[in-house]
Every structure is written in structure tokens, then in C-alpha cells.
Amino acid sequence: MSKLDPRRIQQALVCMMFDPVYAGVVRGPAPLDELSPRERELLRGVDPRGLATDDMRRARALHVILDEYPVSAALLGVEAVDQYFSSPAFRACVFERGSMALVFGRRYLLGASDKLHGIGAIETAMASARRVDRQRHPGLGSAPGLAPVSVPAGSLAWYQRARARLGPEPLQALTKLRKPWPQKPPRGGREHLLIEAKGDGSLAIGTASAALVGLLIAADPPRPRAELVAAAIELGAEADEADELLDDLIAEGLLIQSEPRAQASVSDRMAFEGA
């Protein structure tokens, strides 16, 4: 007899509420790896009208994404952003209990890298930095609220000009956007950035060395110290100085040791870790 997992049923219901097409697939005959036959049988019995009681659910979630990725949305178009909620990336987010905004940047935007270049990476790093309290793996890793990123040279200045163009109310500007921006972000060279969340909710963005950013990228998610020592050496640190370098970064608050913590319950995380 196939398994019946209440958590998986709940997750599938979330996907069905966001995406009527997926709801039709669940009810149809095509195989679905994420659901057992018994789970699909139960879901087929759900009244379709019950999935549509909140017709603003998807619009509210779209506003969350647009608020955190305004320049990416201007480059892609709002309709392309909305398609996230019908994508395999979104369903993976729900079934893996991830962050809706982070999965948008880390998975969904990968398919648009030819249009976004470094802009999507900058906004994804900003979204990551804002989530200071997100669950972390045990090990030595970059500090919460700190997001390193390497992008094509000139991306930060291009992003700042584009963000200013959207004005103080980017959501309003995006709703009036009839077609995606034709402008292309920079593509050549590399620049290395550190994005840091401040106590007042703002973000500080600055440049850093390739070696430092590379090491902090290697430290997300956290890893055993020995692996970071090896990464530091690969990035150019002297073998007899790599341990001391990590100690310095710990003292500066750029690296911290994370310990295991209890897994959050399903009910605690149904909001996708606060999006």
C-alpha cells in the first residue's frame, strides 16, 4: 500500500491553490513523483471551489516578490515573474519548505540569466541578507545578514541607477510597465560585493576583494573549519596563515560558528519562512 503523508498533502494543496494548472495535473492520469497514488486519490476529492476561495492569494505573493526583486522584474516583465508560481521551482520551494523569495532568486532566475546577468544575483543576495534569522547548517559560516556575491563589473552602479529609475514606489512603477526594459546590464569583467543587513532594516552594499568574497561564498552554507582552511588556501592564502585568517574573520564578525538547532514545525513554516 502506498504511503499517505499529511505534510505532503498539505504542501500539494498549497501548490494547487496557487496554480490551477498543477491542480489539474494532480487530478489527471499523468504520474507525479512528489505524490503517491493514495495522496493523489485524496487530493482528487478536494472541491475545486475550495481552492479558489482567496482569489488574491497569488497577487499578494507576487507583490512580495516584486518588492524584493524590482529591477529583475523590470527587466523580465511582471508576467514572467508571476509565472514563478506555476513553475517547478515554486513547487520545489513548497515541498522542500523553503523561502519563497530566496528560491525565486536562486532557482527561478537561473533560467533568465541571459537577460539579468548580475542584477538577479545582486537582488538575490539582498533578499538573503534580509533573512538574518533563517535556519542555518551547523559549521563555520558567513555571518547572518551578510551576503557575498560576484557579478560582472559595473553591475552595482547599473543596479543603483535602475533602482532609482523605478522611484520611491517601485510596485506602482512596475504595475504601469507595459513591456520589459530593453536595457542590458553589464556582462564583462568581475566585481565582488558584500551586502550587509543593518539593525534598522537597511542594507549596506560595498566592494571587497575577490579572495574575501570567494571565501565567504565558500562558507555559505556553513562547513567544517578544515574545509574552509582548504578553501582559503585555494584562494591564495599561505598554508601556514590560513587558520589565523579564519580567526581574524571570526573576530571581525564575518564568520561565525553555527550549532544544530531543532527543526521548525510544519505549522510554523507554512508562510515559507516569512517569504
PDB file of C-alpha atoms in Angstrom:
ATOM      1  CA  MET A   1       0.000   0.000   0.000  1.00  0.00           C
ATOM      2  CA  SER A   2       1.380   3.436  -0.953  1.00  0.00           C
ATOM      3  CA  LYS A   3       2.220   5.904   1.775  1.00  0.00           C
ATOM      4  CA  LEU A   4      -0.006   8.739   2.933  1.00  0.00           C
ATOM      5  CA  ASP A   5       1.971  11.738   4.237  1.00  0.00           C
ATOM      6  CA  PRO A   6      -0.209  14.546   5.678  1.00  0.00           C
ATOM      7  CA  ARG A   7       2.627  17.031   5.256  1.00  0.00           C
ATOM      8  CA  ARG A   8       2.984  16.241   1.560  1.00  0.00           C
ATOM      9  CA  ILE A   9      -0.780  16.508   1.069  1.00  0.00           C
ATOM     10  CA  GLN A  10      -0.754  19.932   2.715  1.00  0.00           C
ATOM     11  CA  GLN A  11       2.137  21.042   0.508  1.00  0.00           C
ATOM     12  CA  ALA A  12       0.391  19.819  -2.632  1.00  0.00           C
ATOM     13  CA  LEU A  13      -2.727  21.741  -1.623  1.00  0.00           C
ATOM     14  CA  VAL A  14      -0.662  24.927  -1.369  1.00  0.00           C
ATOM     15  CA  CYS A  15       0.643  24.370  -4.913  1.00  0.00           C
ATOM     16  CA  MET A  16      -2.869  23.640  -6.167  1.00  0.00           C
ATOM     17  CA  MET A  17      -4.196  26.845  -4.620  1.00  0.00           C
ATOM     18  CA  PHE A  18      -1.504  28.880  -6.365  1.00  0.00           C
ATOM     19  CA  ASP A  19      -1.641  27.099  -9.708  1.00  0.00           C
ATOM     20  CA  PRO A  20      -4.882  25.767 -11.267  1.00  0.00           C
ATOM     21  CA  VAL A  21      -2.848  24.019 -13.974  1.00  0.00           C
ATOM     22  CA  TYR A  22      -0.986  21.997 -11.359  1.00  0.00           C
ATOM     23  CA  ALA A  23      -4.304  21.228  -9.674  1.00  0.00           C
ATOM     24  CA  GLY A  24      -5.472  19.772 -12.985  1.00  0.00           C
ATOM     25  CA  VAL A  25      -2.318  17.667 -13.261  1.00  0.00           C
ATOM     26  CA  VAL A  26      -2.869  16.287  -9.754  1.00  0.00           C
ATOM     27  CA  ARG A  27      -6.382  15.236 -10.758  1.00  0.00           C
ATOM     28  CA  GLY A  28      -5.226  13.824 -14.090  1.00  0.00           C
ATOM     29  CA  PRO A  29      -3.637  10.482 -15.006  1.00  0.00           C
ATOM     30  CA  ALA A  30      -0.033  11.616 -15.608  1.00  0.00           C
ATOM     31  CA  PRO A  31       2.495  10.407 -12.995  1.00  0.00           C
ATOM     32  CA  LEU A  32       3.756  12.799 -10.321  1.00  0.00           C
ATOM     33  CA  ASP A  33       6.928  11.875  -8.482  1.00  0.00           C
ATOM     34  CA  GLU A  34       6.142  14.014  -5.447  1.00  0.00           C
ATOM     35  CA  LEU A  35       2.816  12.307  -4.636  1.00  0.00           C
ATOM     36  CA  SER A  36       1.812   8.713  -4.003  1.00  0.00           C
ATOM     37  CA  PRO A  37      -1.332   7.229  -5.617  1.00  0.00           C
ATOM     38  CA  ARG A  38      -3.169   7.352  -2.282  1.00  0.00           C
ATOM     39  CA  GLU A  39      -2.256  11.005  -1.783  1.00  0.00           C
ATOM     40  CA  ARG A  40      -3.488  11.902  -5.253  1.00  0.00           C
ATOM     41  CA  GLU A  41      -6.698   9.982  -4.659  1.00  0.00           C
ATOM     42  CA  LEU A  42      -7.328  12.060  -1.551  1.00  0.00           C
ATOM     43  CA  LEU A  43      -6.479  15.321  -3.360  1.00  0.00           C
ATOM     44  CA  ARG A  44      -8.801  14.476  -6.248  1.00  0.00           C
ATOM     45  CA  GLY A  45     -11.630  14.585  -3.743  1.00  0.00           C
ATOM     46  CA  VAL A  46     -10.968  18.238  -2.857  1.00  0.00           C
ATOM     47  CA  ASP A  47     -13.719  20.532  -4.132  1.00  0.00           C
ATOM     48  CA  PRO A  48     -12.121  22.830  -6.759  1.00  0.00           C
ATOM     49  CA  ARG A  49     -14.186  25.702  -5.398  1.00  0.00           C
ATOM     50  CA  GLY A  50     -12.344  25.371  -2.102  1.00  0.00           C
ATOM     51  CA  LEU A  51      -9.058  26.090  -3.851  1.00  0.00           C
ATOM     52  CA  ALA A  52     -10.355  29.392  -5.207  1.00  0.00           C
ATOM     53  CA  THR A  53     -11.822  30.969  -2.079  1.00  0.00           C
ATOM     54  CA  ASP A  54      -8.988  33.531  -1.892  1.00  0.00           C
ATOM     55  CA  ASP A  55      -8.609  34.966  -5.382  1.00  0.00           C
ATOM     56  CA  MET A  56      -5.938  37.435  -4.192  1.00  0.00           C
ATOM     57  CA  ARG A  57      -3.550  34.825  -2.777  1.00  0.00           C
ATOM     58  CA  ARG A  58      -1.287  34.726  -5.826  1.00  0.00           C
ATOM     59  CA  ALA A  59      -1.403  38.503  -6.272  1.00  0.00           C
ATOM     60  CA  ARG A  60      -0.242  39.059  -2.684  1.00  0.00           C
ATOM     61  CA  ALA A  61       2.624  36.623  -3.133  1.00  0.00           C
ATOM     62  CA  LEU A  62       3.551  38.324  -6.414  1.00  0.00           C
ATOM     63  CA  HIS A  63       3.776  41.667  -4.605  1.00  0.00           C
ATOM     64  CA  VAL A  64       6.233  40.121  -2.133  1.00  0.00           C
ATOM     65  CA  ILE A  65       8.484  39.027  -4.995  1.00  0.00           C
ATOM     66  CA  LEU A  66       8.186  42.334  -6.860  1.00  0.00           C
ATOM     67  CA  ASP A  67       9.059  44.228  -3.692  1.00  0.00           C
ATOM     68  CA  GLU A  68      12.330  42.301  -3.272  1.00  0.00           C
ATOM     69  CA  TYR A  69      13.242  41.958  -6.958  1.00  0.00           C
ATOM     70  CA  PRO A  70      12.049  45.211  -8.566  1.00  0.00           C
ATOM     71  CA  VAL A  71      14.858  45.639 -11.091  1.00  0.00           C
ATOM     72  CA  SER A  72      14.779  41.981 -12.108  1.00  0.00           C
ATOM     73  CA  ALA A  73      11.028  42.346 -12.611  1.00  0.00           C
ATOM     74  CA  ALA A  74      11.524  45.433 -14.773  1.00  0.00           C
ATOM     75  CA  LEU A  75      13.974  43.509 -16.960  1.00  0.00           C
ATOM     76  CA  LEU A  76      11.824  40.371 -17.227  1.00  0.00           C
ATOM     77  CA  GLY A  77       8.309  41.799 -17.092  1.00  0.00           C
ATOM     78  CA  VAL A  78       5.718  41.272 -14.372  1.00  0.00           C
ATOM     79  CA  GLU A  79       4.044  38.416 -16.259  1.00  0.00           C
ATOM     80  CA  ALA A  80       7.300  36.449 -16.325  1.00  0.00           C
ATOM     81  CA  VAL A  81       7.684  36.957 -12.572  1.00  0.00           C
ATOM     82  CA  ASP A  82       4.109  35.789 -11.993  1.00  0.00           C
ATOM     83  CA  GLN A  83       4.873  32.543 -13.837  1.00  0.00           C
ATOM     84  CA  TYR A  84       7.132  31.617 -10.930  1.00  0.00           C
ATOM     85  CA  PHE A  85       4.049  30.399  -9.070  1.00  0.00           C
ATOM     86  CA  SER A  86       3.368  27.881 -11.850  1.00  0.00           C
ATOM     87  CA  SER A  87       6.964  26.685 -12.093  1.00  0.00           C
ATOM     88  CA  PRO A  88       8.791  23.578 -10.849  1.00  0.00           C
ATOM     89  CA  ALA A  89      10.973  25.941  -8.785  1.00  0.00           C
ATOM     90  CA  PHE A  90       7.974  27.152  -6.786  1.00  0.00           C
ATOM     91  CA  ARG A  91       6.683  23.627  -6.236  1.00  0.00           C
ATOM     92  CA  ALA A  92      10.135  22.560  -5.065  1.00  0.00           C
ATOM     93  CA  CYS A  93      10.094  25.506  -2.657  1.00  0.00           C
ATOM     94  CA  VAL A  94       6.799  24.350  -1.158  1.00  0.00           C
ATOM     95  CA  PHE A  95       7.689  20.657  -0.934  1.00  0.00           C
ATOM     96  CA  GLU A  96      11.143  21.417   0.471  1.00  0.00           C
ATOM     97  CA  ARG A  97       9.715  24.043   2.866  1.00  0.00           C
ATOM     98  CA  GLY A  98      11.988  26.755   1.579  1.00  0.00           C
ATOM     99  CA  SER A  99      11.858  30.529   1.384  1.00  0.00           C
ATOM    100  CA  MET A 100       9.624  31.721  -1.446  1.00  0.00           C
ATOM    101  CA  ALA A 101      11.754  34.785  -2.180  1.00  0.00           C
ATOM    102  CA  LEU A 102      15.112  33.004  -1.983  1.00  0.00           C
ATOM    103  CA  VAL A 103      14.027  30.132  -4.216  1.00  0.00           C
ATOM    104  CA  PHE A 104      12.776  32.681  -6.737  1.00  0.00           C
ATOM    105  CA  GLY A 105      16.249  34.182  -6.930  1.00  0.00           C
ATOM    106  CA  ARG A 106      18.354  31.050  -6.560  1.00  0.00           C
ATOM    107  CA  ARG A 107      16.381  28.756  -8.871  1.00  0.00           C
ATOM    108  CA  TYR A 108      13.786  30.512 -10.970  1.00  0.00           C
ATOM    109  CA  LEU A 109      16.002  33.396 -12.079  1.00  0.00           C
ATOM    110  CA  LEU A 110      18.679  30.985 -13.272  1.00  0.00           C
ATOM    111  CA  GLY A 111      16.576  30.499 -16.392  1.00  0.00           C
ATOM    112  CA  ALA A 112      16.775  34.228 -17.118  1.00  0.00           C
ATOM    113  CA  SER A 113      20.492  34.749 -16.553  1.00  0.00           C
ATOM    114  CA  ASP A 114      20.963  35.828 -20.180  1.00  0.00           C
ATOM    115  CA  LYS A 115      18.713  38.830 -19.505  1.00  0.00           C
ATOM    116  CA  LEU A 116      19.675  39.654 -15.936  1.00  0.00           C
ATOM    117  CA  HIS A 117      23.401  38.884 -15.786  1.00  0.00           C
ATOM    118  CA  GLY A 118      24.473  40.168 -12.348  1.00  0.00           C
ATOM    119  CA  ILE A 119      21.263  42.023 -11.451  1.00  0.00           C
ATOM    120  CA  GLY A 120      19.360  38.944 -10.345  1.00  0.00           C
ATOM    121  CA  ALA A 121      22.359  37.853  -8.278  1.00  0.00           C
ATOM    122  CA  ILE A 122      22.502  41.231  -6.507  1.00  0.00           C
ATOM    123  CA  GLU A 123      18.800  41.191  -5.630  1.00  0.00           C
ATOM    124  CA  THR A 124      19.021  37.551  -4.530  1.00  0.00           C
ATOM    125  CA  ALA A 125      21.931  38.429  -2.242  1.00  0.00           C
ATOM    126  CA  MET A 126      19.933  41.339  -0.827  1.00  0.00           C
ATOM    127  CA  ALA A 127      16.990  39.017  -0.136  1.00  0.00           C
ATOM    128  CA  SER A 128      19.355  36.580   1.570  1.00  0.00           C
ATOM    129  CA  ALA A 129      20.922  39.288   3.742  1.00  0.00           C
ATOM    130  CA  ARG A 130      17.484  40.393   4.954  1.00  0.00           C
ATOM    131  CA  ARG A 131      16.777  36.916   6.327  1.00  0.00           C
ATOM    132  CA  VAL A 132      19.083  37.169   9.321  1.00  0.00           C
ATOM    133  CA  ASP A 133      17.192  34.535  11.313  1.00  0.00           C
ATOM    134  CA  ARG A 134      16.872  31.855   8.630  1.00  0.00           C
ATOM    135  CA  GLN A 135      17.780  28.331   9.683  1.00  0.00           C
ATOM    136  CA  ARG A 136      21.465  27.531   9.224  1.00  0.00           C
ATOM    137  CA  HIS A 137      23.515  24.377   8.848  1.00  0.00           C
ATOM    138  CA  PRO A 138      25.996  23.591  11.630  1.00  0.00           C
ATOM    139  CA  GLY A 139      29.594  24.562  10.968  1.00  0.00           C
ATOM    140  CA  LEU A 140      31.715  27.649  10.359  1.00  0.00           C
ATOM    141  CA  GLY A 141      29.943  30.015   8.002  1.00  0.00           C
ATOM    142  CA  SER A 142      29.422  33.589   6.915  1.00  0.00           C
ATOM    143  CA  ALA A 143      27.629  35.704   9.496  1.00  0.00           C
ATOM    144  CA  PRO A 144      23.823  36.034   9.376  1.00  0.00           C
ATOM    145  CA  GLY A 145      22.815  39.146   7.491  1.00  0.00           C
ATOM    146  CA  LEU A 146      25.947  39.042   5.336  1.00  0.00           C
ATOM    147  CA  ALA A 147      25.662  38.084   1.659  1.00  0.00           C
ATOM    148  CA  PRO A 148      28.736  37.942  -0.611  1.00  0.00           C
ATOM    149  CA  VAL A 149      28.275  37.950  -4.384  1.00  0.00           C
ATOM    150  CA  SER A 150      30.456  38.180  -7.503  1.00  0.00           C
ATOM    151  CA  VAL A 151      28.902  39.810 -10.581  1.00  0.00           C
ATOM    152  CA  PRO A 152      30.001  41.383 -13.891  1.00  0.00           C
ATOM    153  CA  ALA A 153      31.960  44.612 -13.444  1.00  0.00           C
ATOM    154  CA  GLY A 154      29.737  47.672 -13.231  1.00  0.00           C
ATOM    155  CA  SER A 155      26.655  45.725 -12.098  1.00  0.00           C
ATOM    156  CA  LEU A 156      26.257  47.554  -8.783  1.00  0.00           C
ATOM    157  CA  ALA A 157      26.314  51.021 -10.359  1.00  0.00           C
ATOM    158  CA  TRP A 158      23.927  49.822 -13.093  1.00  0.00           C
ATOM    159  CA  TYR A 159      21.591  48.363 -10.475  1.00  0.00           C
ATOM    160  CA  GLN A 160      21.569  51.538  -8.405  1.00  0.00           C
ATOM    161  CA  ARG A 161      20.669  53.660 -11.439  1.00  0.00           C
ATOM    162  CA  ALA A 162      17.928  51.233 -12.434  1.00  0.00           C
ATOM    163  CA  ARG A 163      16.507  51.141  -8.906  1.00  0.00           C
ATOM    164  CA  ALA A 164      16.446  54.947  -8.789  1.00  0.00           C
ATOM    165  CA  ARG A 165      14.594  54.953 -12.110  1.00  0.00           C
ATOM    166  CA  LEU A 166      11.771  52.954 -10.510  1.00  0.00           C
ATOM    167  CA  GLY A 167      11.317  55.685  -7.910  1.00  0.00           C
ATOM    168  CA  PRO A 168      10.233  55.506  -4.267  1.00  0.00           C
ATOM    169  CA  GLU A 169       7.233  53.258  -5.078  1.00  0.00           C
ATOM    170  CA  PRO A 170       8.615  50.513  -7.339  1.00  0.00           C
ATOM    171  CA  LEU A 171       5.441  48.412  -7.149  1.00  0.00           C
ATOM    172  CA  GLN A 172       3.426  51.234  -8.672  1.00  0.00           C
ATOM    173  CA  ALA A 173       6.026  51.723 -11.381  1.00  0.00           C
ATOM    174  CA  LEU A 174       6.019  48.010 -12.201  1.00  0.00           C
ATOM    175  CA  THR A 175       2.235  47.816 -12.474  1.00  0.00           C
ATOM    176  CA  LYS A 176       2.401  50.544 -15.131  1.00  0.00           C
ATOM    177  CA  LEU A 177       5.175  48.787 -17.053  1.00  0.00           C
ATOM    178  CA  ARG A 178       3.754  47.614 -20.386  1.00  0.00           C
ATOM    179  CA  LYS A 179       6.791  45.660 -21.518  1.00  0.00           C
ATOM    180  CA  PRO A 180      10.183  44.673 -20.084  1.00  0.00           C
ATOM    181  CA  TRP A 181      13.008  47.174 -20.140  1.00  0.00           C
ATOM    182  CA  PRO A 182      15.195  46.778 -23.234  1.00  0.00           C
ATOM    183  CA  GLN A 183      18.377  47.933 -21.490  1.00  0.00           C
ATOM    184  CA  LYS A 184      21.044  45.276 -20.926  1.00  0.00           C
ATOM    185  CA  PRO A 185      23.089  45.058 -17.702  1.00  0.00           C
ATOM    186  CA  PRO A 186      26.896  44.757 -17.847  1.00  0.00           C
ATOM    187  CA  ARG A 187      28.374  41.431 -18.920  1.00  0.00           C
ATOM    188  CA  GLY A 188      32.180  41.663 -18.877  1.00  0.00           C
ATOM    189  CA  GLY A 189      34.738  41.573 -16.086  1.00  0.00           C
ATOM    190  CA  ARG A 190      34.035  40.874 -12.420  1.00  0.00           C
ATOM    191  CA  GLU A 191      33.343  42.887  -9.293  1.00  0.00           C
ATOM    192  CA  HIS A 192      32.967  41.456  -5.813  1.00  0.00           C
ATOM    193  CA  LEU A 193      30.386  42.750  -3.357  1.00  0.00           C
ATOM    194  CA  LEU A 194      29.418  42.360   0.286  1.00  0.00           C
ATOM    195  CA  ILE A 195      25.819  43.089   1.245  1.00  0.00           C
ATOM    196  CA  GLU A 196      25.102  43.506   4.952  1.00  0.00           C
ATOM    197  CA  ALA A 197      21.808  43.902   6.790  1.00  0.00           C
ATOM    198  CA  LYS A 198      21.816  46.695   9.367  1.00  0.00           C
ATOM    199  CA  GLY A 199      19.897  46.840  12.620  1.00  0.00           C
ATOM    200  CA  ASP A 200      17.461  49.429  11.265  1.00  0.00           C
ATOM    201  CA  GLY A 201      16.427  47.146   8.396  1.00  0.00           C
ATOM    202  CA  SER A 202      18.538  48.873   5.755  1.00  0.00           C
ATOM    203  CA  LEU A 203      21.231  47.216   3.642  1.00  0.00           C
ATOM    204  CA  ALA A 204      24.826  48.337   3.185  1.00  0.00           C
ATOM    205  CA  ILE A 205      26.496  47.357  -0.092  1.00  0.00           C
ATOM    206  CA  GLY A 206      30.199  47.703  -0.804  1.00  0.00           C
ATOM    207  CA  THR A 207      33.033  46.181  -2.778  1.00  0.00           C
ATOM    208  CA  ALA A 208      35.561  43.714  -1.365  1.00  0.00           C
ATOM    209  CA  SER A 209      38.478  41.623  -2.562  1.00  0.00           C
ATOM    210  CA  ALA A 210      37.876  38.600  -4.757  1.00  0.00           C
ATOM    211  CA  ALA A 211      39.559  36.378  -2.160  1.00  0.00           C
ATOM    212  CA  LEU A 212      37.367  37.556   0.735  1.00  0.00           C
ATOM    213  CA  VAL A 213      34.138  37.293  -1.227  1.00  0.00           C
ATOM    214  CA  GLY A 214      35.183  33.898  -2.554  1.00  0.00           C
ATOM    215  CA  LEU A 215      35.877  32.617   0.952  1.00  0.00           C
ATOM    216  CA  LEU A 216      32.565  33.919   2.309  1.00  0.00           C
ATOM    217  CA  ILE A 217      30.743  32.320  -0.622  1.00  0.00           C
ATOM    218  CA  ALA A 218      32.500  29.055   0.233  1.00  0.00           C
ATOM    219  CA  ALA A 219      31.244  29.489   3.820  1.00  0.00           C
ATOM    220  CA  ASP A 220      27.561  29.590   2.816  1.00  0.00           C
ATOM    221  CA  PRO A 221      26.212  27.193   3.870  1.00  0.00           C
ATOM    222  CA  PRO A 222      28.485  26.682   6.890  1.00  0.00           C
ATOM    223  CA  ARG A 223      31.146  23.982   6.602  1.00  0.00           C
ATOM    224  CA  PRO A 224      33.690  22.251   8.851  1.00  0.00           C
ATOM    225  CA  ARG A 225      36.598  24.530   9.660  1.00  0.00           C
ATOM    226  CA  ALA A 226      39.090  22.249   7.900  1.00  0.00           C
ATOM    227  CA  GLU A 227      37.189  22.665   4.626  1.00  0.00           C
ATOM    228  CA  LEU A 228      37.308  26.452   4.933  1.00  0.00           C
ATOM    229  CA  VAL A 229      41.034  26.326   5.641  1.00  0.00           C
ATOM    230  CA  ALA A 230      41.461  24.389   2.399  1.00  0.00           C
ATOM    231  CA  ALA A 231      39.235  26.888   0.566  1.00  0.00           C
ATOM    232  CA  ALA A 232      41.294  29.810   1.887  1.00  0.00           C
ATOM    233  CA  ILE A 233      44.487  28.181   0.610  1.00  0.00           C
ATOM    234  CA  GLU A 234      42.913  27.590  -2.808  1.00  0.00           C
ATOM    235  CA  LEU A 235      42.005  31.289  -2.895  1.00  0.00           C
ATOM    236  CA  GLY A 236      45.598  32.340  -2.286  1.00  0.00           C
ATOM    237  CA  ALA A 237      46.210  32.269   1.467  1.00  0.00           C
ATOM    238  CA  GLU A 238      49.515  30.857   2.669  1.00  0.00           C
ATOM    239  CA  ALA A 239      49.099  27.377   4.152  1.00  0.00           C
ATOM    240  CA  ASP A 240      50.629  28.427   7.482  1.00  0.00           C
ATOM    241  CA  GLU A 241      48.422  31.543   7.681  1.00  0.00           C
ATOM    242  CA  ALA A 242      45.002  30.178   6.656  1.00  0.00           C
ATOM    243  CA  ASP A 243      43.958  29.220  10.200  1.00  0.00           C
ATOM    244  CA  GLU A 244      44.910  32.651  11.511  1.00  0.00           C
ATOM    245  CA  LEU A 245      42.979  34.259   8.646  1.00  0.00           C
ATOM    246  CA  LEU A 246      39.819  32.435   9.719  1.00  0.00           C
ATOM    247  CA  ASP A 247      40.376  33.535  13.316  1.00  0.00           C
ATOM    248  CA  ASP A 248      40.653  37.143  12.136  1.00  0.00           C
ATOM    249  CA  LEU A 249      37.393  36.866  10.176  1.00  0.00           C
ATOM    250  CA  ILE A 250      35.678  35.371  13.227  1.00  0.00           C
ATOM    251  CA  ALA A 251      36.970  38.240  15.373  1.00  0.00           C
ATOM    252  CA  GLU A 252      35.647  40.734  12.809  1.00  0.00           C
ATOM    253  CA  GLY A 253      32.216  39.100  12.866  1.00  0.00           C
ATOM    254  CA  LEU A 254      32.352  37.977   9.234  1.00  0.00           C
ATOM    255  CA  LEU A 255      32.420  34.271  10.119  1.00  0.00           C
ATOM    256  CA  ILE A 256      30.556  32.558  12.965  1.00  0.00           C
ATOM    257  CA  GLN A 257      30.226  29.025  14.275  1.00  0.00           C
ATOM    258  CA  SER A 258      26.669  27.672  13.956  1.00  0.00           C
ATOM    259  CA  GLU A 259      25.340  24.841  16.102  1.00  0.00           C
ATOM    260  CA  PRO A 260      22.495  22.448  15.194  1.00  0.00           C
ATOM    261  CA  ARG A 261      19.044  23.546  16.266  1.00  0.00           C
ATOM    262  CA  ALA A 262      15.643  21.927  16.376  1.00  0.00           C
ATOM    263  CA  GLN A 263      13.642  21.690  13.150  1.00  0.00           C
ATOM    264  CA  ALA A 264      10.676  24.067  12.936  1.00  0.00           C
ATOM    265  CA  SER A 265       7.212  22.520  12.788  1.00  0.00           C
ATOM    266  CA  VAL A 266       5.109  22.480   9.629  1.00  0.00           C
ATOM    267  CA  SER A 267       2.663  24.999  11.059  1.00  0.00           C
ATOM    268  CA  ASP A 268       5.494  27.350  11.982  1.00  0.00           C
ATOM    269  CA  ARG A 269       6.793  27.372   8.400  1.00  0.00           C
ATOM    270  CA  MET A 270       3.681  27.414   6.244  1.00  0.00           C
ATOM    271  CA  ALA A 271       4.453  31.040   5.375  1.00  0.00           C
ATOM    272  CA  PHE A 272       7.657  29.885   3.616  1.00  0.00           C
ATOM    273  CA  GLU A 273       9.890  31.229   6.387  1.00  0.00           C
ATOM    274  CA  GLY A 274       8.215  34.626   6.162  1.00  0.00           C
ATOM    275  CA  ALA A 275       8.600  34.511   2.339  1.00  0.00           C
TER     276      ALA A 275
END
